PDB file of C-alpha atoms and ligand atoms in Angstrom:
ATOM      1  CA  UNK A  86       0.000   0.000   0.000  1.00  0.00           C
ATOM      2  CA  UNK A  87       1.054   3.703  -0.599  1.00  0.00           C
ATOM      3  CA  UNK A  88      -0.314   6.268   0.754  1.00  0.00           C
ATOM      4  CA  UNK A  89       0.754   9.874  -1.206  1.00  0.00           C
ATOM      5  CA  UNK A  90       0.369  12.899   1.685  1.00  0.00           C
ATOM      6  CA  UNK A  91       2.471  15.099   3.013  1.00  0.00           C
ATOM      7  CA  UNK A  92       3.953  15.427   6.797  1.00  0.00           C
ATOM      8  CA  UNK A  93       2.270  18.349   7.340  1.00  0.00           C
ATOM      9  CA  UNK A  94      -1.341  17.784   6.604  1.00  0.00           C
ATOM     10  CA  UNK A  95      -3.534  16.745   9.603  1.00  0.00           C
ATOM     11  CA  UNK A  96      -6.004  14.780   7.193  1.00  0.00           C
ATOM     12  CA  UNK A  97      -2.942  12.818   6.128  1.00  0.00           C
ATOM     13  CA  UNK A  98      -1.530  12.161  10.043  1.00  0.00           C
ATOM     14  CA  UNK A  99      -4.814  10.256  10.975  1.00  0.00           C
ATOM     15  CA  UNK A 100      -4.191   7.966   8.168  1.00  0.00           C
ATOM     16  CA  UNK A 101      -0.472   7.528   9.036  1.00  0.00           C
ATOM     17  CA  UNK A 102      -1.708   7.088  13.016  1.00  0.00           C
ATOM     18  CA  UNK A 103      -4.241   4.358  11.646  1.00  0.00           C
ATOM     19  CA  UNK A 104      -1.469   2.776   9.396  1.00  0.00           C
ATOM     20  CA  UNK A 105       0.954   2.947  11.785  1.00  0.00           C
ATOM     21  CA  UNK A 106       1.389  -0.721  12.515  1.00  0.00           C
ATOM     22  CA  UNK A 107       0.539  -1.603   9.232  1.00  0.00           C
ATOM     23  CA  UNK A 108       3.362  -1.898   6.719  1.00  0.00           C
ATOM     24  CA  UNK A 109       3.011   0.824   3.941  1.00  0.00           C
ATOM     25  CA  UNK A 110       5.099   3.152   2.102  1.00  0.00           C
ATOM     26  CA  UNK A 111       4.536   6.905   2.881  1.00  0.00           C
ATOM     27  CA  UNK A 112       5.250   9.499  -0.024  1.00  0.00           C
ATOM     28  CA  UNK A 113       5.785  12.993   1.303  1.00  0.00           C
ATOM     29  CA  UNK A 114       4.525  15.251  -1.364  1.00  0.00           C
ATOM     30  CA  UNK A 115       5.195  18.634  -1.976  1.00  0.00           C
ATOM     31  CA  UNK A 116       1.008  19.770  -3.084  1.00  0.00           C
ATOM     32  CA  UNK A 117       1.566  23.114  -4.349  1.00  0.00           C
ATOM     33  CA  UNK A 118       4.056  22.945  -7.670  1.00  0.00           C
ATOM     34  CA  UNK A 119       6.388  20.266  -9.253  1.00  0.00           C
ATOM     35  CA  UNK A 120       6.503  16.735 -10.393  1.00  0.00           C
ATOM     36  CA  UNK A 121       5.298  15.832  -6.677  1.00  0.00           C
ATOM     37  CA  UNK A 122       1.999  17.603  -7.928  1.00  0.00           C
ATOM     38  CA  UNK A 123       2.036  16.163 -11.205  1.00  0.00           C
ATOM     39  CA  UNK A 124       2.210  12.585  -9.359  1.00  0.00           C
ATOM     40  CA  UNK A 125      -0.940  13.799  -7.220  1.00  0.00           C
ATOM     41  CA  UNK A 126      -2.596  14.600 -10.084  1.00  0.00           C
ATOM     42  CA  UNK A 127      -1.973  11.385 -11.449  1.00  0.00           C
ATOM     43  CA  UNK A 128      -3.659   9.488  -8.525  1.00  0.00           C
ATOM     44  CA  UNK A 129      -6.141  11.859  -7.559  1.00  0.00           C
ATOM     45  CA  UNK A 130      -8.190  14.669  -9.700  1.00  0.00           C
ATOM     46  CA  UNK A 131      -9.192  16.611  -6.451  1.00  0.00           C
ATOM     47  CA  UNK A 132      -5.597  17.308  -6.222  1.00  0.00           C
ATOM     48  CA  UNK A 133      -6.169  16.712  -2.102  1.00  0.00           C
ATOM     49  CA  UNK A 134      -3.950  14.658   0.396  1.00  0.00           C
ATOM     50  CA  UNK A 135      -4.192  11.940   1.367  1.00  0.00           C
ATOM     51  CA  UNK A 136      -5.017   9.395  -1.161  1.00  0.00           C
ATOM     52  CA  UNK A 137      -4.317   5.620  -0.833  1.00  0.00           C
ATOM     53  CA  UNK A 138      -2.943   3.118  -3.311  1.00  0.00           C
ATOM     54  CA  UNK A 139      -3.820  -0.348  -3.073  1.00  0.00           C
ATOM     55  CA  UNK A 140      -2.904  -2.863  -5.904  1.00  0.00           C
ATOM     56  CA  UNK A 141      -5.401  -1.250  -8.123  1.00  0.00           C
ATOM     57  CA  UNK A 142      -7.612   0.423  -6.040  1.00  0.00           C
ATOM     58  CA  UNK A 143      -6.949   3.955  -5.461  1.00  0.00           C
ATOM     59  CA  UNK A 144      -8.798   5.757  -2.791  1.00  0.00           C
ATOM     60  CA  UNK A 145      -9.026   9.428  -2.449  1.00  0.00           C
ATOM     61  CA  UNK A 146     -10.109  11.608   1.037  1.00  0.00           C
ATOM     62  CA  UNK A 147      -9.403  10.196   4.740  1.00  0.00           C
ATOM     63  CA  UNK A 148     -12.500   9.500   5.697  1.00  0.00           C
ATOM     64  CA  UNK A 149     -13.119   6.764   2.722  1.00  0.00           C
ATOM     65  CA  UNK A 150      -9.612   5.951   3.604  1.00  0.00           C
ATOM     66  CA  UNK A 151     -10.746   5.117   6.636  1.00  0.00           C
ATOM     67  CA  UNK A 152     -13.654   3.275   5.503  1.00  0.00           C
ATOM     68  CA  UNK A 153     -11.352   1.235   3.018  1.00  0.00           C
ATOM     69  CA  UNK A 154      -9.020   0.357   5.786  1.00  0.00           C
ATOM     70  CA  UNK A 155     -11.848  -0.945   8.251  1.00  0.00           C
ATOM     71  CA  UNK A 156     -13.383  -2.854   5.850  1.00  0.00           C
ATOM     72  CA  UNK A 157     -10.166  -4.772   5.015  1.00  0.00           C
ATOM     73  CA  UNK A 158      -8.730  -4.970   8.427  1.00  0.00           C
ATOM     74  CA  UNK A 159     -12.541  -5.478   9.858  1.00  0.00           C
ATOM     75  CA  UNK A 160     -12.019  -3.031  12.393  1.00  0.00           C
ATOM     76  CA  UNK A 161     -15.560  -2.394  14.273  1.00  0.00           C
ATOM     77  CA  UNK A 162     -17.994  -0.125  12.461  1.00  0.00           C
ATOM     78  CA  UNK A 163     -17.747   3.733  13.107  1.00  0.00           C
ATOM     79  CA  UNK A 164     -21.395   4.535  15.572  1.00  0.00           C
ATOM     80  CA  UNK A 165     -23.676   7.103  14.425  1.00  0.00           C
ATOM     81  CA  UNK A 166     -22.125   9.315  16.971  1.00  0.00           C
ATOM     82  CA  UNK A 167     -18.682   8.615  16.062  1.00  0.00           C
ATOM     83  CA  UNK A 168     -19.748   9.607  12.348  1.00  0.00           C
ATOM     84  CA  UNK A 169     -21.290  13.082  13.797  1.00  0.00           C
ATOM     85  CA  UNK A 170     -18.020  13.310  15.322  1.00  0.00           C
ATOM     86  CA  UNK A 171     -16.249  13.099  12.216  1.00  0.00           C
ATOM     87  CA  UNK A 172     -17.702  15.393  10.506  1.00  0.00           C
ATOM     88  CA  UNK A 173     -17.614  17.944  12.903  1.00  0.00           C
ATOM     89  CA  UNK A 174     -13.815  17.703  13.160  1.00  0.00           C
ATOM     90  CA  UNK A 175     -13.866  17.635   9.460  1.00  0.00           C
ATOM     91  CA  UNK A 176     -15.977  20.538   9.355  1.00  0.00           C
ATOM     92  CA  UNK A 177     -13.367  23.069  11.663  1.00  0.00           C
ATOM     93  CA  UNK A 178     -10.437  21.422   9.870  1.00  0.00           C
ATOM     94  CA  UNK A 179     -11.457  22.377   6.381  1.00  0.00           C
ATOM     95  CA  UNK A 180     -12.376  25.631   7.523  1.00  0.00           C
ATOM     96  CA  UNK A 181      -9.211  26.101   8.971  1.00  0.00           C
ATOM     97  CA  UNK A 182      -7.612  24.750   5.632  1.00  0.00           C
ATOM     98  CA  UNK A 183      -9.741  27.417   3.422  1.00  0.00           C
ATOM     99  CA  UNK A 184      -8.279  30.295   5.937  1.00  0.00           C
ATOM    100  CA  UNK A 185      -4.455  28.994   5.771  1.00  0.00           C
ATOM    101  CA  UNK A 186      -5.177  29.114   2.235  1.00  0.00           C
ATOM    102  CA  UNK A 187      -6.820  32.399   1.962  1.00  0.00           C
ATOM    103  CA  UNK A 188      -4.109  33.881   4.205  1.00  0.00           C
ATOM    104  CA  UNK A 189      -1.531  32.355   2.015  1.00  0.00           C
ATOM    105  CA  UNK A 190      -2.991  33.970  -0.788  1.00  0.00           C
ATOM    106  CA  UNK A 191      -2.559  37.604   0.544  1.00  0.00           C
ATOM    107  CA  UNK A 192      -6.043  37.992   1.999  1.00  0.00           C
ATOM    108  CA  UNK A 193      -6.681  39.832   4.986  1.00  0.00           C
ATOM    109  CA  UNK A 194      -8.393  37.245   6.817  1.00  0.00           C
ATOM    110  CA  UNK A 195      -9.313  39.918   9.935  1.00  0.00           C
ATOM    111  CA  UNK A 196     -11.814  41.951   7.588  1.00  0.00           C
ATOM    112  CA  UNK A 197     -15.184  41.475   8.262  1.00  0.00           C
ATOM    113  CA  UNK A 198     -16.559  39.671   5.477  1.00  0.00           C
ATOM    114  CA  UNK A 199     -18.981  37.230   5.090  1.00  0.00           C
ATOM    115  CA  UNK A 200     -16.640  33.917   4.050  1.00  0.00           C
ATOM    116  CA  UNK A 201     -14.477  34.741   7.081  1.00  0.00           C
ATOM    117  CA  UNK A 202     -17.171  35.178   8.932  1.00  0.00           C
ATOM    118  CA  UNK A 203     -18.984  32.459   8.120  1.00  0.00           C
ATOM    119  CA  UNK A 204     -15.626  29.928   8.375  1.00  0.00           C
ATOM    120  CA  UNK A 205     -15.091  31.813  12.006  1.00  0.00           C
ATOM    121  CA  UNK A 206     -18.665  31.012  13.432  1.00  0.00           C
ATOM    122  CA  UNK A 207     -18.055  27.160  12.085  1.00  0.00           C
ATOM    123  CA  UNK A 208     -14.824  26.925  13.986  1.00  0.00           C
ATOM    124  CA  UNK A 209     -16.358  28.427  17.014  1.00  0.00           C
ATOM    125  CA  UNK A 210     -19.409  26.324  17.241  1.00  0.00           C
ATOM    126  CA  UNK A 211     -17.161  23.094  16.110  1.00  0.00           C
ATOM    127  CA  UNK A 212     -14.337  23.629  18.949  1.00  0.00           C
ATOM    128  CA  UNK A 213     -17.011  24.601  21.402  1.00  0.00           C
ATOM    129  CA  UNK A 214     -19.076  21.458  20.605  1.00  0.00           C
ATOM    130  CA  UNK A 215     -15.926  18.644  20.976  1.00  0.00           C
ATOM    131  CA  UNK A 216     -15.386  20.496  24.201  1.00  0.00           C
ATOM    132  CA  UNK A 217     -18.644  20.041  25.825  1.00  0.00           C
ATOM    133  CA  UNK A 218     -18.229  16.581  24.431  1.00  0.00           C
ATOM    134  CA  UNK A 219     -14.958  15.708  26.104  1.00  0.00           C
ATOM    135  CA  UNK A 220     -16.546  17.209  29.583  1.00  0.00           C
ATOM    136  CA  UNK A 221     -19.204  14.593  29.102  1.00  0.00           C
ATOM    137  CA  UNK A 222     -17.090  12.212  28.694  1.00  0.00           C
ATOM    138  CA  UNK A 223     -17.009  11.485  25.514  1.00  0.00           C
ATOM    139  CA  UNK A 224     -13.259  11.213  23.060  1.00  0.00           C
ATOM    140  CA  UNK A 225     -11.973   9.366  26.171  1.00  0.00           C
ATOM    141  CA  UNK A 226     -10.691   6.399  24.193  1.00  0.00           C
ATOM    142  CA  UNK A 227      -7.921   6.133  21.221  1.00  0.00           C
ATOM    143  CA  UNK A 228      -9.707   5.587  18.159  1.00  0.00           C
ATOM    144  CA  UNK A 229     -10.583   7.075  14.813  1.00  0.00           C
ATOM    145  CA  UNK A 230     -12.500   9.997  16.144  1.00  0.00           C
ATOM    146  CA  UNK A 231     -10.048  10.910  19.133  1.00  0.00           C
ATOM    147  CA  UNK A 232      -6.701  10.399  16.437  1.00  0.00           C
ATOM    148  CA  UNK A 233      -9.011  12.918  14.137  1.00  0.00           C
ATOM    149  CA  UNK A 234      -9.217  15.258  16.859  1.00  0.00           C
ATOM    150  CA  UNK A 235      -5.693  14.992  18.165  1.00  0.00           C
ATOM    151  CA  UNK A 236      -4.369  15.391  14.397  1.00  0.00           C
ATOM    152  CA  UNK A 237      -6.715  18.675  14.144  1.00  0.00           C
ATOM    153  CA  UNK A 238      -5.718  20.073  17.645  1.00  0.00           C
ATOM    154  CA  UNK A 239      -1.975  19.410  17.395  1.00  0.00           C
ATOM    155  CA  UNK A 240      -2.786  21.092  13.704  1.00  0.00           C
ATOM    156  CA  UNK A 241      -3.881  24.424  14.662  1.00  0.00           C
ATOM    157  CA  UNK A 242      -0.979  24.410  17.687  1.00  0.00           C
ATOM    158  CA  UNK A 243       1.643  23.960  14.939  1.00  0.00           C
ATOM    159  CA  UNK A 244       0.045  26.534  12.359  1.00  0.00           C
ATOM    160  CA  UNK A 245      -0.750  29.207  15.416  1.00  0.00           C
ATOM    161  CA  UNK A 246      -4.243  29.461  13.988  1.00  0.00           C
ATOM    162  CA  UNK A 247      -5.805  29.570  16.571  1.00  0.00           C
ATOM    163  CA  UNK A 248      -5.763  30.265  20.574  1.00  0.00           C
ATOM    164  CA  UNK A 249      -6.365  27.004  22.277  1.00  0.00           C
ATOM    165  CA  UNK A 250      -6.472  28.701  25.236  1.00  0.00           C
ATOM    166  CA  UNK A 251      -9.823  29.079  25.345  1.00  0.00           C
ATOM    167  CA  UNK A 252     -10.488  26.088  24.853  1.00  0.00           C
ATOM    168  CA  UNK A 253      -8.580  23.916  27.901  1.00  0.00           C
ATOM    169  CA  UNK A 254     -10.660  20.458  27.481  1.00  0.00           C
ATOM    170  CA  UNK A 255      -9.043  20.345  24.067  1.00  0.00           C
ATOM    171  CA  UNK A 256      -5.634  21.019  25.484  1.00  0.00           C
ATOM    172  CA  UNK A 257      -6.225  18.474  28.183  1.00  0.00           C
ATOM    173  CA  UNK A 258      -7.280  16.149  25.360  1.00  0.00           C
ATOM    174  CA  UNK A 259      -4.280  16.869  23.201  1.00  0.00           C
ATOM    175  CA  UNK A 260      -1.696  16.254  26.784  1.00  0.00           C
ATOM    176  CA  UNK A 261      -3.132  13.000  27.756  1.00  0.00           C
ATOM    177  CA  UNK A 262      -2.410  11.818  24.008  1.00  0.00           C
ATOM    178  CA  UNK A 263       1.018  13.633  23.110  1.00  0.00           C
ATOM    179  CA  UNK A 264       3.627  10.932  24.392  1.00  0.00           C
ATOM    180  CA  UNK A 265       1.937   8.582  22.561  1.00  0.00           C
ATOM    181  CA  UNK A 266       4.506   6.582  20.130  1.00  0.00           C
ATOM    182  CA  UNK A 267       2.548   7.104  16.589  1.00  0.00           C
ATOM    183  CA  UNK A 268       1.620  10.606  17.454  1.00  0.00           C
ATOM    184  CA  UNK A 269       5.331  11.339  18.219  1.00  0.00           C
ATOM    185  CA  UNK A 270       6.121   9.780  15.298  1.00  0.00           C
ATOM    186  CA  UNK A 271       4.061  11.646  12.759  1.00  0.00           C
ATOM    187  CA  UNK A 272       4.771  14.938  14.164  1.00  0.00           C
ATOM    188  CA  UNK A 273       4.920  17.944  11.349  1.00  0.00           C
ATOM    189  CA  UNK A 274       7.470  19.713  12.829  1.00  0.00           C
ATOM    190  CA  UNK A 275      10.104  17.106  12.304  1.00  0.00           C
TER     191      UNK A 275
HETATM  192  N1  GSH B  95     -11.915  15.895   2.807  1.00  0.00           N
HETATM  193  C1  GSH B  95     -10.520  15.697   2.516  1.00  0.00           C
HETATM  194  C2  GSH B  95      -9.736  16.974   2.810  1.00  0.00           C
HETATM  195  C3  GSH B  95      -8.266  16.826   2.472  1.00  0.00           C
HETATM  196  C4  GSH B  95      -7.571  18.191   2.416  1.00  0.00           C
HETATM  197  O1  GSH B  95      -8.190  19.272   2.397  1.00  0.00           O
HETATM  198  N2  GSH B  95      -6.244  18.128   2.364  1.00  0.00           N
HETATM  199  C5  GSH B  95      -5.472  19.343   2.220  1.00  0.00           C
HETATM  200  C6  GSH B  95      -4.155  19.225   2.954  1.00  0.00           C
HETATM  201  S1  GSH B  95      -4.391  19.460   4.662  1.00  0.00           S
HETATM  202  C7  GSH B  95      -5.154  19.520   0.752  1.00  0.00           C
HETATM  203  O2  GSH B  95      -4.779  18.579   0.095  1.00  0.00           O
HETATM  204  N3  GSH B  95      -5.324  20.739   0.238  1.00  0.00           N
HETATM  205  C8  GSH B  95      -5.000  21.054  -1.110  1.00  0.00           C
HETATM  206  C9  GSH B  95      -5.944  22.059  -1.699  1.00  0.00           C
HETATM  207  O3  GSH B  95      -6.908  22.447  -1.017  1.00  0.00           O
HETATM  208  O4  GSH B  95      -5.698  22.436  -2.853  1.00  0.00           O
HETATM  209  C10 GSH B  95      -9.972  14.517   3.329  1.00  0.00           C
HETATM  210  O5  GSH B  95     -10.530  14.231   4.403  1.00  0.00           O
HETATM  211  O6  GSH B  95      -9.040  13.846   2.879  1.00  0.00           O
END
């Protein structure tokens, strides 16, 4: 199996957290220009990481990823809550993505305007929600959702997008998982 990301992306850590003990060769892209985007292209149309090669099968976006993997390893179905969970996570981390993006781009992502605005309030409401979820108790084991959130978390840390200061159950989340071996392992700063 192959698995074309980049070291960087927190869609593409999940994957290489769930592959971990799985034997599989990581390419570390570079997105944005060259051959390495040419070779993206090749595999994948959306031009997103991460996308999986297997044999024939090529599998494009982490959460079908995911599915793909589970079904061939027959690891336990994802709950309806777990799913929620997902997308949620998914939800703040593409916003996040479209504001890196828009920021790379020159834009003044301060200015009030309504796609900022709008990406904001998502964030917001999404990092508000997983809190209250972790004080109920819920994200208190290591699977796909809480390696999702821990990839997104760690994420924003890295990229300063963010002030996870107000937001200390996520901080407490990220601690009690940062020692772990695959999460050390797939750090982006190294
Ligand atoms: N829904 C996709 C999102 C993947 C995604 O947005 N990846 C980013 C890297 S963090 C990317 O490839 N961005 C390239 C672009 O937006 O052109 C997934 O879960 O795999």
């Amino acid at each position: 199996m192959k698995l074309y990301g980049s070291t960087t992306s927190p869609f593409v850590r999940r994957i290489r957290i769930v592959l971990a003990s799985i034997d599989h060769e990581f390419l570390n892209l570079q997105i944005f220009s060259g051959a390495d985007r040419e070779l993206l292209a090749s595999r994948n149309p959306t031009l997103k990481v991460p996308c999986l090669e297997d044999g024939s099968e090529i599998i494009f976006d982490s959460r079908i990823i995911y599915n793909y993997l589970a079904d061939k390893y027959q690891y336990e179905p994802l709950t309806w809550e777990a799913e929620n969970q997902l997308t949620l996570i998914d939800a703040a981390n593409d916003s996040f993505v479209q504001l890196l993006l828009l920021k790379r781009s020159d834009f003044d992502i301060a200015q009030e305007k309504l796609y900022f605005n709008l990406q904001s309030e998502r964030i917001e409401g999404v990092l508000t929600s997983l809190s209250n979820q972790i004080n109920r108790g819920l994200f208190s084991g290591w699977n796909y959702p809480e390696i999702c959130l821990y990839s997104l978390v760690d994420w924003v840390l890295f990229r300063e997008l963010h002030d996870m200061q107000d937001y200390p159950e996520l901080l407490w989340f990220y601690e009690k998982h940062q020692n772990k071996i695959e999460v050390t392992a797939t750090d982006p700063r190294t």
